[in-house]
Coordinates of N, CA and C in Angstrom, one line a residue:
M237 N 120.6 128.2 95.8 CA 121.3 127.6 95.4 C 123.0 128.5 93.9
Q238 N 122.5 128.7 93.7 CA 123.6 129.6 92.9 C 123.7 130.6 93.3
K239 N 123.2 131.4 93.7 CA 124.1 132.8 95.1 C 125.3 131.9 96.1
I240 N 124.9 130.8 96.5 CA 124.9 130.4 97.6 C 126.1 129.1 97.2
Q241 N 126.5 129.1 96.1 CA 127.9 128.2 96.0 C 128.9 128.9 95.7
G242 N 129.8 127.6 95.7 CA 131.5 128.6 96.7 C 131.1 129.5 97.7
E243 N 130.6 130.0 98.0 CA 130.6 131.0 99.7 C 130.7 130.3 100.6
S244 N 131.8 131.0 101.2 CA 132.0 130.6 102.5 C 130.4 131.0 103.5
I245 N 130.8 130.6 104.8 CA 130.0 130.6 106.3 C 129.6 131.9 106.2
R246 N 130.7 131.9 106.2 CA 130.4 133.5 106.8 C 129.1 134.7 105.9
E247 N 129.8 134.9 104.3 CA 128.8 134.9 102.6 C 127.5 134.4 103.2
V248 N 127.4 133.3 103.2 CA 126.0 132.8 103.1 C 125.3 133.7 104.8
S249 N 125.9 133.4 105.9 CA 125.0 133.8 106.5 C 124.9 135.6 106.9
S250 N 125.8 136.1 106.2 CA 125.7 137.0 106.0 C 124.0 137.7 105.2
L251 N 124.4 136.8 103.8 CA 123.4 136.9 102.8 C 122.0 136.4 103.7
A252 N 121.9 135.9 104.6 CA 120.5 136.0 105.1 C 120.0 136.4 106.5
Y253 N 121.4 137.2 106.8 CA 121.0 138.1 108.2 C 121.4 137.4 109.1
V254 N 122.0 135.7 109.7 CA 122.3 135.1 110.6 C 123.7 135.8 110.8
S255 N 123.9 134.9 112.2 CA 125.2 134.5 112.2 C 125.6 133.5 111.8
T256 N 127.1 133.1 111.9 CA 127.8 132.1 111.1 C 127.2 130.6 112.4
A257 N 127.1 131.1 113.2 CA 126.6 129.7 114.4 C 125.5 129.8 114.3
T258 N 124.5 130.6 113.7 CA 122.9 130.4 113.7 C 122.9 129.1 111.8
F259 N 123.8 129.8 111.5 CA 123.8 129.1 110.7 C 123.9 127.9 109.8
L260 N 125.2 126.8 110.8 CA 125.6 126.0 111.2 C 124.7 125.6 111.8
R261 N 124.8 125.9 112.9 CA 123.1 124.9 113.6 C 121.6 124.8 112.9
F262 N 121.3 125.1 111.6 CA 120.9 125.2 110.8 C 121.1 124.1 109.9
V263 N 122.5 124.3 109.4 CA 122.4 123.5 108.4 C 122.9 121.7 108.5
Q264 N 123.0 121.9 110.7 CA 123.0 120.7 111.3 C 121.7 119.9 111.6
K265 N 120.6 121.2 111.6 CA 119.4 120.4 112.1 C 118.6 119.6 110.5
I266 N 118.7 120.2 109.6 CA 118.8 119.9 108.1 C 119.7 117.9 107.9
G267 N 120.7 117.9 108.7 CA 120.5 116.7 108.9 C 122.1 116.4 107.9
F268 N 123.1 117.7 108.4 CA 124.4 117.5 107.2 C 125.3 117.8 108.1
S269 N 126.2 117.1 108.5 CA 127.1 117.2 109.6 C 128.1 119.1 109.9
G270 N 128.1 119.7 108.9 CA 128.8 120.8 108.6 C 128.4 121.5 107.2
Y271 N 129.3 122.6 107.4 CA 129.0 123.3 106.1 C 129.5 122.9 105.4
S272 N 130.6 121.6 105.2 CA 131.4 121.5 103.6 C 130.3 120.7 102.9
K273 N 129.9 119.8 103.9 CA 128.6 118.6 103.3 C 128.1 119.1 102.7
F274 N 127.2 120.4 103.5 CA 125.9 120.8 103.0 C 126.2 121.4 101.6
T275 N 127.5 122.6 101.1 CA 127.8 122.9 100.6 C 128.1 122.1 98.6
T276 N 128.7 120.7 99.9 CA 129.2 119.4 99.1 C 127.3 118.5 97.7
V277 N 126.5 118.8 98.4 CA 124.8 118.7 98.2 C 124.9 119.7 97.3
I278 N 124.9 120.8 97.6 CA 124.8 121.5 96.5 C 126.1 121.8 95.4
K279 N 126.4 121.6 95.5 CA 127.3 121.8 94.4 C 126.7 120.5 92.4
F280 N 126.8 119.5 93.6 CA 126.7 118.5 92.8 C 124.9 118.6 92.6
T281 N 124.3 119.0 93.0 CA 123.1 119.5 92.9 C 122.8 119.9 91.7
L282 N 123.3 121.2 91.5 CA 123.2 121.4 90.3 C 124.2 121.0 89.6
I283 N 125.2 120.4 89.8 CA 125.7 119.3 88.4 C 125.1 118.6 87.8
N284 N 123.9 118.0 88.4 CA 122.8 117.4 88.4 C 121.7 117.7 87.4
Q285 N 121.3 119.2 87.8 CA 120.5 119.5 87.5 C 121.1 120.7 85.7
Q286 N 121.7 120.9 85.5 CA 122.9 121.6 84.8 C 122.3 120.0 83.6
Q287 N 122.6 118.9 84.0 CA 123.4 117.3 83.3 C 121.1 117.3 82.0
N288 N 120.1 117.3 84.0 CA 119.3 117.2 83.1 C 119.0 118.7 82.2
A289 N 119.2 120.1 82.3 CA 118.8 120.6 81.2 C 119.7 120.2 79.8
K290 N 120.3 119.7 79.8 CA 120.6 119.5 78.8 C 119.9 118.5 78.0
E291 N 120.2 117.3 78.2 CA 119.0 116.0 78.0 C 117.8 116.7 77.9
K292 N 117.5 117.5 78.4 CA 115.9 117.3 78.9 C 115.0 116.0 79.6
L293 N 115.5 115.8 80.0 CA 114.7 114.4 80.9 C 114.3 114.8 82.5
P294 N 113.6 115.2 81.5 CA 111.9 115.7 83.0 C 112.3 114.2 84.3
F295 N 111.9 114.7 85.6 CA 112.4 113.9 86.6 C 111.0 112.8 86.4
T296 N 111.7 111.5 85.7 CA 110.7 111.0 85.8 C 111.0 109.1 86.4
V297 N 110.4 107.9 87.4 CA 110.7 107.1 87.3 C 109.5 105.8 87.1
K298 N 110.7 104.9 86.4 CA 109.8 103.9 85.5 C 108.9 103.2 86.7
Q299 N 107.0 102.7 86.3 CA 107.0 102.3 86.7 C 107.2 101.2 87.9
N300 N 107.5 100.1 87.0 CA 108.3 99.2 87.8 C 109.4 98.9 88.7
D301 N 110.6 100.4 88.5 CA 111.2 100.5 89.9 C 110.1 101.8 90.5
Y302 N 108.6 102.5 90.3 CA 108.7 102.7 91.7 C 107.8 101.9 92.2
R303 N 107.2 100.2 91.8 CA 106.6 99.5 92.4 C 107.9 99.2 93.5
E304 N 108.7 98.7 92.6 CA 110.1 98.0 94.0 C 109.9 99.1 94.8
E305 N 110.5 100.0 94.5 CA 111.4 101.0 95.2 C 109.6 101.0 97.0
Y306 N 108.5 101.2 96.2 CA 107.6 101.9 97.2 C 107.4 100.1 98.1
L307 N 107.3 98.9 97.9 CA 107.2 97.8 98.1 C 108.5 97.5 99.3
K308 N 109.8 97.8 98.9 CA 110.8 98.2 99.5 C 110.6 98.3 100.8
N309 N 109.7 99.9 100.6 CA 109.3 100.9 101.8 C 108.2 100.6 102.7
I310 N 107.6 99.4 102.2 CA 106.6 98.7 103.1 C 107.6 97.0 103.6
I311 N 107.8 96.4 103.0 CA 108.9 95.9 104.2 C 109.3 96.2 105.0
E312 N 110.3 97.3 104.7 CA 110.9 97.7 105.8 C 110.1 98.6 106.9
A313 N 109.3 98.6 106.5 CA 107.5 99.5 107.6 C 107.2 98.8 108.1
V314 N 107.4 97.5 108.1 CA 107.1 96.5 108.8 C 108.1 95.6 108.9
R315 N 109.2 95.6 108.4 CA 110.3 95.0 109.9 C 110.4 95.6 111.2
V316 N 109.9 96.9 110.5 CA 110.9 97.6 111.8 C 109.5 98.0 113.1
I317 N 108.1 97.9 113.0 CA 107.7 98.7 113.6 C 107.0 97.4 114.6
K318 N 106.3 97.5 116.0 CA 106.3 97.1 117.2 C 105.5 95.9 117.5
P319 N 105.6 95.0 117.7 CA 104.6 94.3 117.6 C 103.2 94.5 118.1
A320 N 102.9 95.7 119.4 CA 102.8 96.1 119.7 C 102.0 96.9 119.0
K321 N 102.4 97.7 118.6 CA 101.5 98.6 117.6 C 100.6 97.8 116.2
L322 N 101.3 96.6 115.9 CA 100.7 95.6 114.8 C 100.1 95.3 115.0
A323 N 99.8 94.9 116.5 CA 98.9 94.5 116.5 C 97.2 95.0 117.1
R324 N 97.9 96.1 117.1 CA 97.0 97.1 117.5 C 96.4 98.3 116.5
V325 N 97.6 98.3 114.6 CA 96.4 98.8 113.6 C 95.6 97.3 113.2
T326 N 96.4 96.0 113.5 CA 95.5 94.7 112.5 C 94.0 94.9 113.6
A327 N 93.8 95.7 115.3 CA 93.1 95.4 115.6 C 92.1 96.2 115.1
K328 N 93.2 97.4 115.2 CA 91.8 98.8 113.5 C 90.6 98.6 112.9
L329 N 91.8 97.9 111.6 CA 91.5 97.0 110.7 C 90.4 96.3 110.5
A330 N 90.4 95.2 111.5 CA 89.5 94.2 112.1 C 87.9 94.9 112.3
E331 N 87.8 96.0 112.9 CA 86.7 97.0 113.0 C 86.1 97.7 111.9
H332 N 87.1 97.7 110.8 CA 86.8 98.5 109.8 C 86.9 97.5 108.7
P333 N 86.2 96.5 108.4 CA 86.5 95.2 107.2 C 86.0 95.9 106.4
E334 N 85.7 96.9 105.6 CA 85.4 97.9 104.0 C 86.6 98.5 104.3
V335 N 87.8 99.1 105.3 CA 88.8 100.1 104.9 C 89.9 98.4 103.9
F336 N 89.7 97.1 104.4 CA 90.2 96.2 103.6 C 89.6 95.9 102.9
S337 N 88.7 95.3 103.0 CA 88.3 95.1 101.5 C 88.5 96.2 100.3
S338 N 88.3 97.5 100.0 CA 87.7 98.1 99.2 C 89.3 97.9 98.8
Q339 N 90.8 98.3 99.9 CA 91.5 98.6 98.3 C 91.9 96.3 97.8
M340 N 91.4 95.8 98.2 CA 91.9 93.9 98.3 C 90.7 94.4 96.7
V341 N 89.7 95.4 95.9 CA 88.7 95.7 95.2 C 90.4 96.6 94.1
F342 N 90.0 97.4 94.7 CA 91.3 98.6 94.0 C 92.2 97.5 93.4
L343 N 93.2 96.5 94.3 CA 94.8 96.4 93.4 C 94.4 95.2 93.0
S344 N 93.1 94.0 93.1 CA 92.2 93.3 92.4 C 92.4 94.0 90.4
T345 N 92.1 94.5 90.4 CA 91.6 95.8 89.3 C 92.7 95.9 88.4

């Protein structure tokens, strides 16, 4: 990241031994609208890394925050799953009740 920070797309594509069009397609394939958005993310990633290095804070998440985010992900998955797929999942779980009961033992401890 430090090598390509502040470099033009031509310079970066040259370093990668690809054409600028190929590098731009790569950037778009990984989810950026263009090269400038890509470099902006790199810039702020480097800034955050430098700040964390100064503060000497490891990347950690509080357990409570982790649980809340995990629950949000589960709720979102249930919200968007199609009823037919949900019916198939519950049918499979019904075929193998030990999967559900072992999870309940784990959750209750």
